[in-house]
Tab-separated table of C-alpha atoms in Angstrom:
chain	number	residue	atom	x	y	z
A	1195	UNK	CA	136.038	59.868	-76.199
A	1196	UNK	CA	139.698	60.777	-76.629
A	1197	UNK	CA	140.762	60.696	-73.019
A	1198	UNK	CA	141.428	63.290	-70.292
A	1199	UNK	CA	142.246	66.071	-72.728
A	1200	UNK	CA	138.484	66.653	-72.878
A	1201	UNK	CA	138.220	67.205	-69.118
A	1202	UNK	CA	138.846	70.515	-67.388
A	1203	UNK	CA	138.153	71.742	-63.883
A	1204	UNK	CA	137.231	75.348	-63.513
A	1205	UNK	CA	136.875	77.273	-60.195
A	1206	UNK	CA	135.071	80.419	-59.323
A	1207	UNK	CA	135.125	81.561	-55.713
A	1208	UNK	CA	134.122	78.328	-53.868
A	1209	UNK	CA	132.419	76.797	-56.853
A	1210	UNK	CA	134.070	73.960	-58.692
A	1211	UNK	CA	132.859	73.103	-62.195
A	1212	UNK	CA	133.765	70.108	-64.339
A	1213	UNK	CA	133.876	70.815	-68.069
A	1214	UNK	CA	133.785	67.926	-70.584
A	1215	UNK	CA	133.948	69.066	-74.187
A	1216	UNK	CA	134.642	68.033	-77.752
A	1217	UNK	CA	137.526	69.671	-79.598
A	1218	UNK	CA	135.196	71.826	-81.777
A	1219	UNK	CA	132.505	74.260	-80.715
A	1220	UNK	CA	129.281	72.434	-79.894
A	1221	UNK	CA	126.099	72.874	-77.876
A	1222	UNK	CA	126.900	73.189	-74.207
A	1223	UNK	CA	124.632	71.529	-71.584
A	1224	UNK	CA	124.991	73.052	-68.153
A	1225	UNK	CA	123.938	70.254	-65.866
A	1226	UNK	CA	122.088	71.177	-62.647
A	1227	UNK	CA	121.309	68.048	-60.692
A	1228	UNK	CA	119.995	68.713	-57.165
A	1229	UNK	CA	122.353	65.965	-55.853
A	1230	UNK	CA	125.479	65.686	-58.036
A	1231	UNK	CA	126.617	62.042	-58.180
A	1232	UNK	CA	129.075	59.941	-60.209
A	1233	UNK	CA	125.979	59.086	-62.261
A	1234	UNK	CA	126.050	62.600	-63.596
A	1235	UNK	CA	129.647	62.276	-64.637
A	1236	UNK	CA	128.562	59.267	-66.605
A	1237	UNK	CA	125.792	61.362	-68.108
A	1238	UNK	CA	128.386	63.922	-69.170
A	1239	UNK	CA	130.434	61.249	-70.882
A	1240	UNK	CA	127.335	60.000	-72.765
A	1241	UNK	CA	126.608	63.490	-73.998
A	1242	UNK	CA	130.193	63.868	-75.066
A	1243	UNK	CA	129.791	60.842	-77.318
A	1244	UNK	CA	126.901	62.652	-78.970
A	1245	UNK	CA	128.989	65.771	-79.582
A	1246	UNK	CA	127.869	67.878	-76.658
A	1247	UNK	CA	129.960	69.784	-74.097
A	1248	UNK	CA	128.761	69.623	-70.437
A	1249	UNK	CA	129.419	71.715	-67.432
A	1250	UNK	CA	128.704	70.033	-64.078
A	1251	UNK	CA	129.077	71.686	-60.682
A	1252	UNK	CA	130.634	69.609	-58.018
A	1253	UNK	CA	127.947	70.669	-55.483
A	1254	UNK	CA	124.457	72.111	-55.859
A	1255	UNK	CA	123.682	75.376	-54.160
A	1256	UNK	CA	120.875	77.065	-56.013
A	1257	UNK	CA	121.458	80.530	-54.527
A	1258	UNK	CA	125.162	80.484	-55.311
A	1259	UNK	CA	124.653	79.160	-58.817
A	1260	UNK	CA	122.043	81.743	-59.535
A	1261	UNK	CA	124.099	84.723	-58.126
A	1262	UNK	CA	127.213	83.528	-59.984
A	1263	UNK	CA	125.665	82.606	-63.262
A	1264	UNK	CA	126.771	85.665	-65.170
A	1265	UNK	CA	130.279	85.208	-63.642
A	1266	UNK	CA	130.263	81.582	-64.856
A	1267	UNK	CA	129.525	82.757	-68.346
A	1268	UNK	CA	132.399	85.210	-68.105
A	1269	UNK	CA	134.713	82.509	-66.774
A	1270	UNK	CA	133.934	80.415	-69.825
A	1271	UNK	CA	134.918	83.268	-72.067
A	1272	UNK	CA	138.181	83.936	-70.242
A	1273	UNK	CA	139.025	80.196	-70.363
A	1274	UNK	CA	138.275	80.237	-74.111
A	1275	UNK	CA	135.523	77.697	-73.841
A	1276	UNK	CA	133.741	78.074	-77.140
A	1277	UNK	CA	130.225	76.700	-77.586
A	1278	UNK	CA	127.543	77.136	-80.302
A	1279	UNK	CA	124.591	77.393	-77.901
A	1280	UNK	CA	123.832	77.058	-74.266
A	1281	UNK	CA	121.255	74.665	-72.860
A	1282	UNK	CA	120.350	74.141	-69.227
A	1283	UNK	CA	119.502	70.752	-67.887
A	1284	UNK	CA	117.936	70.664	-64.501
A	1285	UNK	CA	116.607	67.896	-62.255
A	1286	UNK	CA	114.355	68.474	-59.251
A	1287	UNK	CA	115.325	71.723	-57.568
A	1288	UNK	CA	117.815	72.076	-60.457
A	1289	UNK	CA	114.956	72.124	-62.962
A	1290	UNK	CA	113.400	75.099	-61.164
A	1291	UNK	CA	116.759	76.836	-61.054
A	1292	UNK	CA	117.200	76.196	-64.798
A	1293	UNK	CA	113.817	77.697	-65.528
A	1294	UNK	CA	114.593	80.792	-63.470
A	1295	UNK	CA	117.969	81.267	-65.127
A	1296	UNK	CA	116.422	80.939	-68.619
A	1297	UNK	CA	114.037	83.749	-67.843
A	1298	UNK	CA	116.638	85.940	-66.214
A	1299	UNK	CA	119.226	85.473	-69.027
A	1300	UNK	CA	117.138	85.227	-72.186
A	1301	UNK	CA	119.887	86.196	-74.591
A	1302	UNK	CA	122.434	83.751	-73.162
A	1303	UNK	CA	120.221	80.626	-72.705
A	1304	UNK	CA	119.041	78.911	-75.871
A	1305	UNK	CA	116.775	76.261	-74.364
A	1306	UNK	CA	116.070	73.841	-71.481
A	1307	UNK	CA	115.796	70.226	-70.571
A	1308	UNK	CA	113.698	69.932	-67.381
A	1309	UNK	CA	113.308	66.742	-65.398
A	1310	UNK	CA	111.117	65.883	-62.419
A	1311	UNK	CA	109.837	69.026	-60.869
A	1312	UNK	CA	109.016	68.658	-57.234
A	1313	UNK	CA	105.389	69.156	-56.104
A	1314	UNK	CA	106.565	72.188	-54.001
A	1315	UNK	CA	107.473	74.009	-57.175
A	1316	UNK	CA	103.803	74.152	-58.394
A	1317	UNK	CA	103.193	77.765	-57.325
A	1318	UNK	CA	106.463	79.002	-58.791
A	1319	UNK	CA	105.698	77.148	-62.075
A	1320	UNK	CA	102.310	78.901	-62.290
A	1321	UNK	CA	104.181	82.176	-62.216
A	1322	UNK	CA	107.180	81.255	-64.427
A	1323	UNK	CA	105.776	79.127	-67.200
A	1324	UNK	CA	103.600	81.828	-68.797
A	1325	UNK	CA	106.802	83.787	-69.584
A	1326	UNK	CA	108.666	80.813	-71.028
A	1327	UNK	CA	108.962	80.973	-74.832
A	1328	UNK	CA	112.264	79.100	-75.251
A	1329	UNK	CA	112.495	75.570	-76.600
A	1330	UNK	CA	112.304	73.018	-73.803
A	1331	UNK	CA	111.941	69.317	-73.211
A	1332	UNK	CA	110.161	68.223	-69.997
A	1333	UNK	CA	110.391	64.788	-68.428
A	1334	UNK	CA	107.846	63.789	-65.770
A	1335	UNK	CA	107.959	60.416	-63.943
A	1336	UNK	CA	104.697	58.531	-64.019
A	1337	UNK	CA	105.188	57.374	-60.341
A	1338	UNK	CA	105.612	60.904	-58.885
A	1339	UNK	CA	102.526	60.484	-56.756
A	1340	UNK	CA	102.826	63.905	-55.095
A	1341	UNK	CA	102.761	65.547	-58.587
A	1342	UNK	CA	100.417	63.675	-60.896
A	1343	UNK	CA	101.127	63.878	-64.609
A	1344	UNK	CA	97.763	65.597	-65.249
A	1345	UNK	CA	98.846	68.454	-62.985
A	1346	UNK	CA	102.168	68.755	-64.793
A	1347	UNK	CA	100.336	68.729	-68.104
A	1348	UNK	CA	98.304	71.750	-66.971
A	1349	UNK	CA	101.496	73.588	-65.997
A	1350	UNK	CA	102.975	72.692	-69.376
A	1351	UNK	CA	100.121	74.380	-71.205
A	1352	UNK	CA	100.831	77.626	-69.490
A	1353	UNK	CA	104.014	78.302	-71.503
A	1354	UNK	CA	103.364	80.013	-74.827
A	1355	UNK	CA	106.299	78.662	-76.659
A	1356	UNK	CA	105.770	76.336	-79.666
A	1357	UNK	CA	109.038	74.323	-79.566
A	1358	UNK	CA	108.217	72.436	-76.402
A	1359	UNK	CA	107.669	68.784	-75.543
A	1360	UNK	CA	106.319	66.997	-72.441
A	1361	UNK	CA	107.257	63.331	-71.962
A	1362	UNK	CA	105.682	60.992	-69.411
A	1363	UNK	CA	108.338	58.542	-68.217
A	1364	UNK	CA	106.346	55.294	-67.717
A	1365	UNK	CA	106.911	53.151	-64.614
A	1366	UNK	CA	109.559	55.427	-63.149
A	1367	UNK	CA	109.948	57.418	-59.994
A	1368	UNK	CA	111.961	60.653	-59.719
A	1369	UNK	CA	115.584	60.082	-60.745
A	1370	UNK	CA	115.170	56.474	-61.731
A	1371	UNK	CA	115.367	56.934	-65.500
A	1372	UNK	CA	119.067	57.808	-65.397
A	1373	UNK	CA	119.763	54.581	-63.524
A	1374	UNK	CA	117.656	52.395	-65.720
A	1375	UNK	CA	117.531	53.966	-69.194
A	1376	UNK	CA	120.381	56.474	-69.481
A	1377	UNK	CA	121.137	55.660	-73.184
A	1378	UNK	CA	117.593	56.145	-74.249
A	1379	UNK	CA	117.363	59.332	-72.169
A	1380	UNK	CA	120.507	60.781	-73.810
A	1381	UNK	CA	119.186	59.830	-77.269
A	1382	UNK	CA	115.842	61.610	-76.522
A	1383	UNK	CA	117.644	64.781	-75.328
A	1384	UNK	CA	119.967	64.678	-78.316
A	1385	UNK	CA	117.132	64.347	-80.833
A	1386	UNK	CA	115.315	67.244	-79.217
A	1387	UNK	CA	118.284	69.648	-79.168
A	1388	UNK	CA	120.102	68.843	-82.399
A	1389	UNK	CA	117.586	70.386	-84.888
A	1390	UNK	CA	117.057	73.390	-82.549
A	1391	UNK	CA	120.780	73.901	-82.394
A	1392	UNK	CA	121.112	73.885	-86.204
A	1393	UNK	CA	122.781	70.465	-86.338
A	1394	UNK	CA	121.995	67.868	-88.973
A	1395	UNK	CA	120.770	64.474	-87.783
A	1396	UNK	CA	123.599	62.101	-86.995
A	1397	UNK	CA	123.282	58.413	-86.234
A	1398	UNK	CA	123.546	57.897	-82.538
A	1399	UNK	CA	126.963	56.672	-81.274
A	1400	UNK	CA	125.370	55.105	-78.228
A	1401	UNK	CA	125.114	51.307	-78.280
A	1402	UNK	CA	121.823	49.919	-76.972
């Protein structure tokens, strides 16, 4: 990373967004964690090392983010933030928001990375997944006792898209993988997105 020149803070109404980007157009990951933490700033930096731009809201308010999504895209254009494709990464409630946004903005969103849906999202997923044809990578923690993997697997089969992948995260509870295996996590996401973003395979810059 070449220092603070990569980091910009954008504001829209009361929404503060942190943009971390390479100097050339690259895939942009809009990060939607349900509880933004310093951990997610670190995640942004890891993705930068892999040649991804990231956009991270300072706070998570699903209704505000959903209502302002088109305005956020316009803001990126006004600020001359150029990216080659837009991917939404969501965790927990953020995963459900990412899924809704992908269906509401099909021409703007290229694909999804979805992590740890809550059990309360099951009914919504039954309604939304049958319309999802975009590429997506879905992580599900093995120790999410309120949402067994077999149930998530059934939800996964509802989406008709072909470029999709479901990964069981062994021995983990919701949110633990970023604390315990962030490098491997980033590598997995990178290897999923790169070929679908038209990028040739590059040796990972992350040290393990």
